[in-house]
Short mmCIF file of C-alpha atoms in Angstrom, two decimals:
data_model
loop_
_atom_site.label_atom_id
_atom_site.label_comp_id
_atom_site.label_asym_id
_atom_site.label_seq_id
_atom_site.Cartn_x
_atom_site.Cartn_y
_atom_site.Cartn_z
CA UNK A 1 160.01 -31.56 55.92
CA UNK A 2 158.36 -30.16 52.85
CA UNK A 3 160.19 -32.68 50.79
CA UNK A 4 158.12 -35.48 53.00
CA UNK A 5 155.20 -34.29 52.54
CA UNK A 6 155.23 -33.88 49.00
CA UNK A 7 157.05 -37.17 48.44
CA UNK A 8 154.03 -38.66 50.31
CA UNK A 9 151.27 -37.45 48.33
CA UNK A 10 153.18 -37.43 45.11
CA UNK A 11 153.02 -41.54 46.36
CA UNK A 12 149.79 -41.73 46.54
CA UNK A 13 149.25 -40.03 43.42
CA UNK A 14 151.13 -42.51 41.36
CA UNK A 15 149.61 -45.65 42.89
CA UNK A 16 146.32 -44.58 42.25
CA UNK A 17 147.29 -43.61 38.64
CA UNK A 18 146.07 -47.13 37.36
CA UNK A 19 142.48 -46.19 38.01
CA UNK A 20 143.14 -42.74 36.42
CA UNK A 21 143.95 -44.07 33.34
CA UNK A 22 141.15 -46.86 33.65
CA UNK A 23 138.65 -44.37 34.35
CA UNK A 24 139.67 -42.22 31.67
CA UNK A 25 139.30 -44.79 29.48
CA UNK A 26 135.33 -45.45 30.80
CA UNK A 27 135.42 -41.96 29.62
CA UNK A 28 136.49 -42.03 26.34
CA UNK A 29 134.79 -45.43 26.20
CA UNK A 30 131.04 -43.66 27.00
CA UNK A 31 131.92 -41.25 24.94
CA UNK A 32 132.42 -43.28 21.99
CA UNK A 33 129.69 -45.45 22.07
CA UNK A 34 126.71 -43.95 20.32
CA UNK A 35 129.00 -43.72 17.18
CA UNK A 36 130.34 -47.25 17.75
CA UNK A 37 126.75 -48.48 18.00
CA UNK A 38 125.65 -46.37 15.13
CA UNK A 39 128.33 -48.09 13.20
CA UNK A 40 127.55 -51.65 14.18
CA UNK A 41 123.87 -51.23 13.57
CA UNK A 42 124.56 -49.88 10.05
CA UNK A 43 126.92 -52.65 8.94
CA UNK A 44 123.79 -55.14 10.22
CA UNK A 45 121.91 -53.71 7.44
CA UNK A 46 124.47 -53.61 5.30
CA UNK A 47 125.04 -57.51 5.61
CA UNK A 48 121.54 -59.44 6.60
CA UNK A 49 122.59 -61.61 4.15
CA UNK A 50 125.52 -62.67 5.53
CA UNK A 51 124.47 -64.38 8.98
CA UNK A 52 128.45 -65.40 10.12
CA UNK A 53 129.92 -61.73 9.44
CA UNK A 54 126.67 -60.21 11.00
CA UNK A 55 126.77 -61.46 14.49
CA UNK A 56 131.04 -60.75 14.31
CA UNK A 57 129.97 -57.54 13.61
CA UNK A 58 126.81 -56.48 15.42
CA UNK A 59 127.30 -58.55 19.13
CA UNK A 60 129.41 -55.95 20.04
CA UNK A 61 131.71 -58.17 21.96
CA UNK A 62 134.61 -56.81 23.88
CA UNK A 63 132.15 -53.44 24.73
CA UNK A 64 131.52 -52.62 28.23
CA UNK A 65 127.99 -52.27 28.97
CA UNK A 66 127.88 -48.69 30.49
CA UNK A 67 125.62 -49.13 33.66
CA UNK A 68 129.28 -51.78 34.34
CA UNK A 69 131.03 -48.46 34.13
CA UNK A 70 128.87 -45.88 36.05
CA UNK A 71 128.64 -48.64 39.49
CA UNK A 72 132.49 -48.78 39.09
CA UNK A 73 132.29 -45.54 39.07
CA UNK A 74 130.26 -44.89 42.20
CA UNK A 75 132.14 -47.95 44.29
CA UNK A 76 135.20 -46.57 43.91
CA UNK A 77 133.45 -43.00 44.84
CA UNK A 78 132.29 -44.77 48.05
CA UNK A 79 135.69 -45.92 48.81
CA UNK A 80 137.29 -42.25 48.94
CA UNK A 81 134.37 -41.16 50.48
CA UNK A 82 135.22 -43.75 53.36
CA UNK A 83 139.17 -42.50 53.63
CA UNK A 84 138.18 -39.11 53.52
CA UNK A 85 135.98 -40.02 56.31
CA UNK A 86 138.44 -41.95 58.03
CA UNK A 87 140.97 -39.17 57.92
CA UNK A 88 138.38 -36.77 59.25
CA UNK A 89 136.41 -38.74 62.02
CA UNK A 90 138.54 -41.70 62.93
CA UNK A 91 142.25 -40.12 62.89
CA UNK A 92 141.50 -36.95 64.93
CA UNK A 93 139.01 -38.87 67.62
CA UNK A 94 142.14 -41.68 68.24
CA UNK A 95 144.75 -38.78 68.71
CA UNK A 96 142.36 -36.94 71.45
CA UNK A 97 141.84 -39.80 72.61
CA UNK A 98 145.47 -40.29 73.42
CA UNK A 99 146.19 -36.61 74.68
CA UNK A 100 143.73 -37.35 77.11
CA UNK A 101 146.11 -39.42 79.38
CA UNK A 102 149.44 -36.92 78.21
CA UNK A 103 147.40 -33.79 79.26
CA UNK A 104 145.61 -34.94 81.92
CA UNK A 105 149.12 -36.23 83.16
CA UNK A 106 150.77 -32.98 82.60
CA UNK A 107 147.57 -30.85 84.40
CA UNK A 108 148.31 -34.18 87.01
CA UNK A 109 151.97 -32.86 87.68
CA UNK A 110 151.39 -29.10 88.04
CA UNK A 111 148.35 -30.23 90.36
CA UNK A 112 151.26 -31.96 92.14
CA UNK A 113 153.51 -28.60 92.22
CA UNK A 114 150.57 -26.82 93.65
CA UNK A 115 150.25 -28.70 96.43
CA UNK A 116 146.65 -29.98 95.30
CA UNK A 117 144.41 -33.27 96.31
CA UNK A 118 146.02 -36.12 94.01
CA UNK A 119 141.87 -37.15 94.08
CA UNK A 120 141.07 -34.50 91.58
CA UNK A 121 143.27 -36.30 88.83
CA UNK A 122 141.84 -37.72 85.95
CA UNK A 123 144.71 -39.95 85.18
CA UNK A 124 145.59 -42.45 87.66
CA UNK A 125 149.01 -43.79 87.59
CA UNK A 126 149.89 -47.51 88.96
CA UNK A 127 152.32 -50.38 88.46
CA UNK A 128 152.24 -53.04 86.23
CA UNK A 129 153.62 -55.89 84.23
CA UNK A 130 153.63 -55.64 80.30
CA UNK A 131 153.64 -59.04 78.69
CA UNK A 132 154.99 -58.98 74.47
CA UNK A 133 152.85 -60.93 72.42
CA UNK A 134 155.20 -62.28 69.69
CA UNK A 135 153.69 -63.29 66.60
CA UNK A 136 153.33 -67.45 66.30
CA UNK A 137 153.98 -68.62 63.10
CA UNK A 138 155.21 -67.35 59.48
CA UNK A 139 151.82 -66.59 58.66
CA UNK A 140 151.86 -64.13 62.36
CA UNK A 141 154.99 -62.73 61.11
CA UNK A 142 153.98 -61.74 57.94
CA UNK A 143 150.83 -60.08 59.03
CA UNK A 144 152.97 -58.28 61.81
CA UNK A 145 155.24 -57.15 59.08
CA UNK A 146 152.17 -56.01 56.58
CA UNK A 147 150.33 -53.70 59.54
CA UNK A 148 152.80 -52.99 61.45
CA UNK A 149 151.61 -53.51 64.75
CA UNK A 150 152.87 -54.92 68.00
CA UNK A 151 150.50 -55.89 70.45
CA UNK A 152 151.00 -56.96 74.19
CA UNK A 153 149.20 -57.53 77.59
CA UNK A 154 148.84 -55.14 80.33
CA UNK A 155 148.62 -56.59 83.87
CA UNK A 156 147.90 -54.25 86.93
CA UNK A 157 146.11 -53.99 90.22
CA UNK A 158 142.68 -52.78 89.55
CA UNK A 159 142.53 -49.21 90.93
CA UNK A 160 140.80 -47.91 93.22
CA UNK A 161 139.09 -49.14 96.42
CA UNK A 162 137.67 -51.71 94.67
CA UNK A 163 140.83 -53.70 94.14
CA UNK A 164 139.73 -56.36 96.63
CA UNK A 165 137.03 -58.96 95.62
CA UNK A 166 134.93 -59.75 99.11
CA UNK A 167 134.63 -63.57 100.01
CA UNK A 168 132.04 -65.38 98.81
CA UNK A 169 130.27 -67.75 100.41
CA UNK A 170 131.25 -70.88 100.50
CA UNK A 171 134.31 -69.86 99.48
CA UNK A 172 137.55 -71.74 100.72
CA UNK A 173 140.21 -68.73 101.51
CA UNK A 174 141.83 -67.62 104.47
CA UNK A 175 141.79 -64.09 103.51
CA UNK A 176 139.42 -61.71 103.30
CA UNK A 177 139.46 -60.76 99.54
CA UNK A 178 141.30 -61.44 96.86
CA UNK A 179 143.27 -59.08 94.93
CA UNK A 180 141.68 -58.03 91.42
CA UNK A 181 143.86 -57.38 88.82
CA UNK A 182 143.11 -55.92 85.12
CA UNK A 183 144.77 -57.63 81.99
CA UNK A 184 144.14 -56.57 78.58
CA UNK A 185 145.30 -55.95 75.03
CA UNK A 186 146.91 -53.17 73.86
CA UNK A 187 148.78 -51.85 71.18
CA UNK A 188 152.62 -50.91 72.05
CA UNK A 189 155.61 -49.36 70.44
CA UNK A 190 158.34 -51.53 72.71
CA UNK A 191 157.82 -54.84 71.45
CA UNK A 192 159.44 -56.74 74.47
CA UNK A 193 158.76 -58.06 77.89
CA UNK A 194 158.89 -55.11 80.75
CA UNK A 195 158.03 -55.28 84.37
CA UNK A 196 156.89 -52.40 87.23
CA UNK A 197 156.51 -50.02 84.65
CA UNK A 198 153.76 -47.45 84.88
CA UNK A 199 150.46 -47.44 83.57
CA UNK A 200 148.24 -44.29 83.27
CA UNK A 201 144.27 -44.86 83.60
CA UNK A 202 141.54 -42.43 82.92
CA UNK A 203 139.62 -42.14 86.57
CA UNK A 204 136.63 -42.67 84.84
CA UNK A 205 137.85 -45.69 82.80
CA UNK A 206 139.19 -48.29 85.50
CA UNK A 207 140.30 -50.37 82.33
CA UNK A 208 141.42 -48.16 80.51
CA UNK A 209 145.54 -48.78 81.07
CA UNK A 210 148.07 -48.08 78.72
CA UNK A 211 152.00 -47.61 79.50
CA UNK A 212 153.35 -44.23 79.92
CA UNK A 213 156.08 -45.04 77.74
CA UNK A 214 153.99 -45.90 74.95
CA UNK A 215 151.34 -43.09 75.20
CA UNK A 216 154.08 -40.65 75.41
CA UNK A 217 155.99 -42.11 71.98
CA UNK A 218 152.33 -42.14 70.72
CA UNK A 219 151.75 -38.56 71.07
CA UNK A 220 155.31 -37.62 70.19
CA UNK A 221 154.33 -39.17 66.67
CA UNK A 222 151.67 -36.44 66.09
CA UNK A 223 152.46 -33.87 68.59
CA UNK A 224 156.13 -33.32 68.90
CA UNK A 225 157.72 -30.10 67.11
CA UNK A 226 158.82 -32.47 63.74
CA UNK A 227 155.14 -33.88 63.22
CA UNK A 228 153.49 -30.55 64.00
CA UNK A 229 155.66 -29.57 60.37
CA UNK A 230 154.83 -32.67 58.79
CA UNK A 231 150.65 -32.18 60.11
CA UNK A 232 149.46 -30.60 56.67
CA UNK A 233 150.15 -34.09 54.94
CA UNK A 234 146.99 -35.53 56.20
CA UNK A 235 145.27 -32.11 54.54
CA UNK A 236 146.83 -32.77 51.57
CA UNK A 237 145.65 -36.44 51.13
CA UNK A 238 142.05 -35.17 52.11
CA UNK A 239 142.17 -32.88 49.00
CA UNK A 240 143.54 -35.54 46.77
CA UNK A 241 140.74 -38.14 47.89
CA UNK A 242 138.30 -35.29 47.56
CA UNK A 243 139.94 -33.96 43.84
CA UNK A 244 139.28 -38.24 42.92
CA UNK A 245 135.64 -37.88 44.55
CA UNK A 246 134.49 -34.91 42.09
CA UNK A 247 136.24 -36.34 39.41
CA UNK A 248 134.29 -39.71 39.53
CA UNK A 249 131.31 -38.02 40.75
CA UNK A 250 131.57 -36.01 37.06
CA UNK A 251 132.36 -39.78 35.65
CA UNK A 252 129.30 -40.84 36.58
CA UNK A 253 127.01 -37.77 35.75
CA UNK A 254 128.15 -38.31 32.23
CA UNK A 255 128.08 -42.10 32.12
CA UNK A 256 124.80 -41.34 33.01
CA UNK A 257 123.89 -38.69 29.90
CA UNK A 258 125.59 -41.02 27.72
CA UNK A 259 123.14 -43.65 28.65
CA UNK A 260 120.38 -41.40 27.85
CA UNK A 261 121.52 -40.71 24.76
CA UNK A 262 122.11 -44.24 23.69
CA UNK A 263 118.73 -45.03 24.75
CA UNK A 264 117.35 -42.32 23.39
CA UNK A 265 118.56 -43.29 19.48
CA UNK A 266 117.11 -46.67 20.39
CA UNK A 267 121.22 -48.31 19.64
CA UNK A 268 121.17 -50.80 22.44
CA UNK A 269 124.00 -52.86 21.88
CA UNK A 270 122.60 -56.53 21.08
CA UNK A 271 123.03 -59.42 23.66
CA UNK A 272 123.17 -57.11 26.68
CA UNK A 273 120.57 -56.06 28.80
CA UNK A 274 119.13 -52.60 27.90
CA UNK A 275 120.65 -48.91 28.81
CA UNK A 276 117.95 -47.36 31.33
CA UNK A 277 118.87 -43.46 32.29
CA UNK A 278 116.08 -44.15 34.63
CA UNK A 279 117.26 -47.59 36.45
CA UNK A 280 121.10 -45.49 36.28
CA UNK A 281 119.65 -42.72 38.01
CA UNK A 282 118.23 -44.94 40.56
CA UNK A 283 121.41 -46.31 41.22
CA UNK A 284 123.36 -43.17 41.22
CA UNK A 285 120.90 -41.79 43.86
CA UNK A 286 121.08 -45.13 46.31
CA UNK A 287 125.00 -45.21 46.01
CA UNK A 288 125.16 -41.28 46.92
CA UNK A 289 122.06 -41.04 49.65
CA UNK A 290 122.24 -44.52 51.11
CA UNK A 291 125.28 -47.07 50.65
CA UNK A 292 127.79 -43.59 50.74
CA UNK A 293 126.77 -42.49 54.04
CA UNK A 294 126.32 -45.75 55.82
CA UNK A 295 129.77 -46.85 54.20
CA UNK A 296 131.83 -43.92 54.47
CA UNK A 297 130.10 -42.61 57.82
CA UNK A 298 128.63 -45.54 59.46
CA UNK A 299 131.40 -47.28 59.06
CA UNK A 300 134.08 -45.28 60.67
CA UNK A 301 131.84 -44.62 63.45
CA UNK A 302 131.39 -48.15 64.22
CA UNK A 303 135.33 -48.42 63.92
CA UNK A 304 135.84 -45.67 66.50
CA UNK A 305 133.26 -46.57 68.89
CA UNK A 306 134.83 -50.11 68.56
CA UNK A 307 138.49 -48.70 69.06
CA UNK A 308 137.10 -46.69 72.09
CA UNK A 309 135.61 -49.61 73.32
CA UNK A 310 139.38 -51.53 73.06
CA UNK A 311 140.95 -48.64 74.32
CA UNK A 312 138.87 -47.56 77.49
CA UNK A 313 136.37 -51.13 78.56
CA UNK A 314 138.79 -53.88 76.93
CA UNK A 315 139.96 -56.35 79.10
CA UNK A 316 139.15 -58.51 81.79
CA UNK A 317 139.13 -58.10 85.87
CA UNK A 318 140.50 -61.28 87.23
CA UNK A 319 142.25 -62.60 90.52
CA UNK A 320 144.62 -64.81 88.73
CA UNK A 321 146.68 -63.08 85.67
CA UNK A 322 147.84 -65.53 82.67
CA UNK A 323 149.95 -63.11 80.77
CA UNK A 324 152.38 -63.20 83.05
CA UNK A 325 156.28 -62.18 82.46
CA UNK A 326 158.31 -64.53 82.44
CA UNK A 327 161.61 -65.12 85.06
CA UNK A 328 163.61 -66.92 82.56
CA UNK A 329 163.47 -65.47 79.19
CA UNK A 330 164.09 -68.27 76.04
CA UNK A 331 164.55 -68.43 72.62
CA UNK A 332 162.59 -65.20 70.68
CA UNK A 333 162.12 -63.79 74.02
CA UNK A 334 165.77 -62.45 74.20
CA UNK A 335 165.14 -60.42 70.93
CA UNK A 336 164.50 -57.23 72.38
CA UNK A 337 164.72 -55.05 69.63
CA UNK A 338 162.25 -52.03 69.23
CA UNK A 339 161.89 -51.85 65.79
CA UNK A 340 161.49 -49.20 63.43
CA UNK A 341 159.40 -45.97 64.50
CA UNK A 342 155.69 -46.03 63.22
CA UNK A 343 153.06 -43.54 63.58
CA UNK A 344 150.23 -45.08 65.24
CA UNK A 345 147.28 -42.81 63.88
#
């Protein structure tokens, strides 16, 4: 699997090549620019006399103003900073998240062997219904295709003793209660209609039901004896993001002393707005103590309490299902193909 894994970050090597070269060029750019200015502002005194050739010659046009280069420079910092982030907070939160119904399950069985109370379970297994939600439209296809997710409804009985909703009054019934049921979203590997299948809950999470057969494909992307050999990849794009985060981090230091420099030989290039080291210090202090954090941090936090909120709370409790499987299956609905094997991380 070595070849994988070095195929894979070899991949994401090359397509981020484009911005190596561009920011190399910012480099070499910032580097060049006291001379070039130097230059232009001695051919203005060599022609005042000739008005047409002066402003070809001392505008400066086609130069990128620096302070353009350093917040380049610290955007597309941000950006690793937020997959490095992702990588470390999101990624490993999702998978626990996950092993959480397989190892609960697994402690559930040997509970089971031991003769214990099924009570002390934390993962609650019941029936349900799993409805496909095909993609409508080319436009649904093509964004199926692009992120690679299927998504479907879960219908089950809500567990528990609370399954039951008392009468109300006033209500017309002839029965005492009416049976609750939970339906909600979720995210599947088996992109087709099933029915009775089982769903595993987390006790503490009555909505919280995914199929067994998808939780255990799930896991088996991440923790079966193949992906356990293939685990250092995600390692290996952290210290490529983090290689690109010192390297632009070292862009911008030096965009920075080249401003200073510029400023200080009083060259500013004519028709743009002044070179400050100051105002670029500013900057490079916001973009590294404020909009970094709350990007790269904030941001994935908010994505992972989100996804935990989708995961565990999603749904809806209700005593008359609409995703319901269908008896007759039609058109698309015969396609029952699984599709190709993606890791869901």
């Amino acid at each position: 699997m070595g070849t994988v894994i070095s195929t894979s970050c070899i991949h994401l090597m090359i397509s981020t090549t484009p911005f190596l070269i561009l920011f190399s060029y910012f480099l070499y750019a910032a580097h060049e620019r006291p001379t070039v200015l130097l230059k232009l502002q001695q051919q203005q005194q060599q022609q005042d006399d000739d008005a047409s050739v002066t402003s070809r010659s001392t505008n400066g046009d086609g130069l990128i103003p620096l302070m353009d280069m350093l917040q380049m420079a610290l955007v597309t910092l941000v950006c690793w900073a937020w997959f490095v982030s992702y990588l470390v907070i999101f990624v490993p939160n999702r998978r626990n998240l996950m092993k959480r119904y397989k190892n609960n399950d697994d402690q559930q069985q040997k509970k089971k062997k031991q003769h214990e109370q099924e009570s002390d379970a934390q993962v609650l297994e019941v029936i349900g219904d799993v409805y496909y939600d095909r993609p409508k439209g080319i436009l649904g296809r093509i964004m199926e295709k692009v992120l690679h997710t299927d998504l479907a409804y879960v219908t089950y009985k809500y567990p528990g003793a609370a399954a039951a909703v008392p009468r109300s009054k006033g209500q017309q019934s002839d029965v005492d209660g009416d049976v609750r049921f939970v339906e909600k979203k979720i995210r599947t590997y088996h992109p087709y209609h099933r029915e009775n299948v089982t769903i595993c809950v987390l006790k503490d999470y009555p909505l919280s039901g995914q199929p067994k057969s998808d939780i255990e494909r799930d896991v088996a992307s991440f923790q079966s004896e193949t992906a356990l050999r293939n685990q250092k990849k995600r390692y290996h794009f952290i210290l490529v993001a983090i290689g690109w985060m010192i390297f632009l981090l070292a862009c911008a230091v030096y965009i920075i002393h080249q401003v200073g420099r510029v400023e200080n030989l009083g060259i500013q290039n004519q028709g743009e707005e002044e070179e400050d080291a100051s105002l670029a210090w500013i900057y490079f202090w916001i973009y590294l103590m404020v909009v970094l954090p709350m990007v790269a941090i904030g941001l994935n936090f908010l994505h992972w309490t989100l996804h935990f909120w989708w995961v565990t709370q999603g749904g809806k409790v209700t005593t008359a299902p609409t995703k319901v499987v269908p008896k007759v299956l039609l058109g698309d609905d015969l396609d029952e193909a699984g599709g190709g094997y993606v890791a869901m991380i």
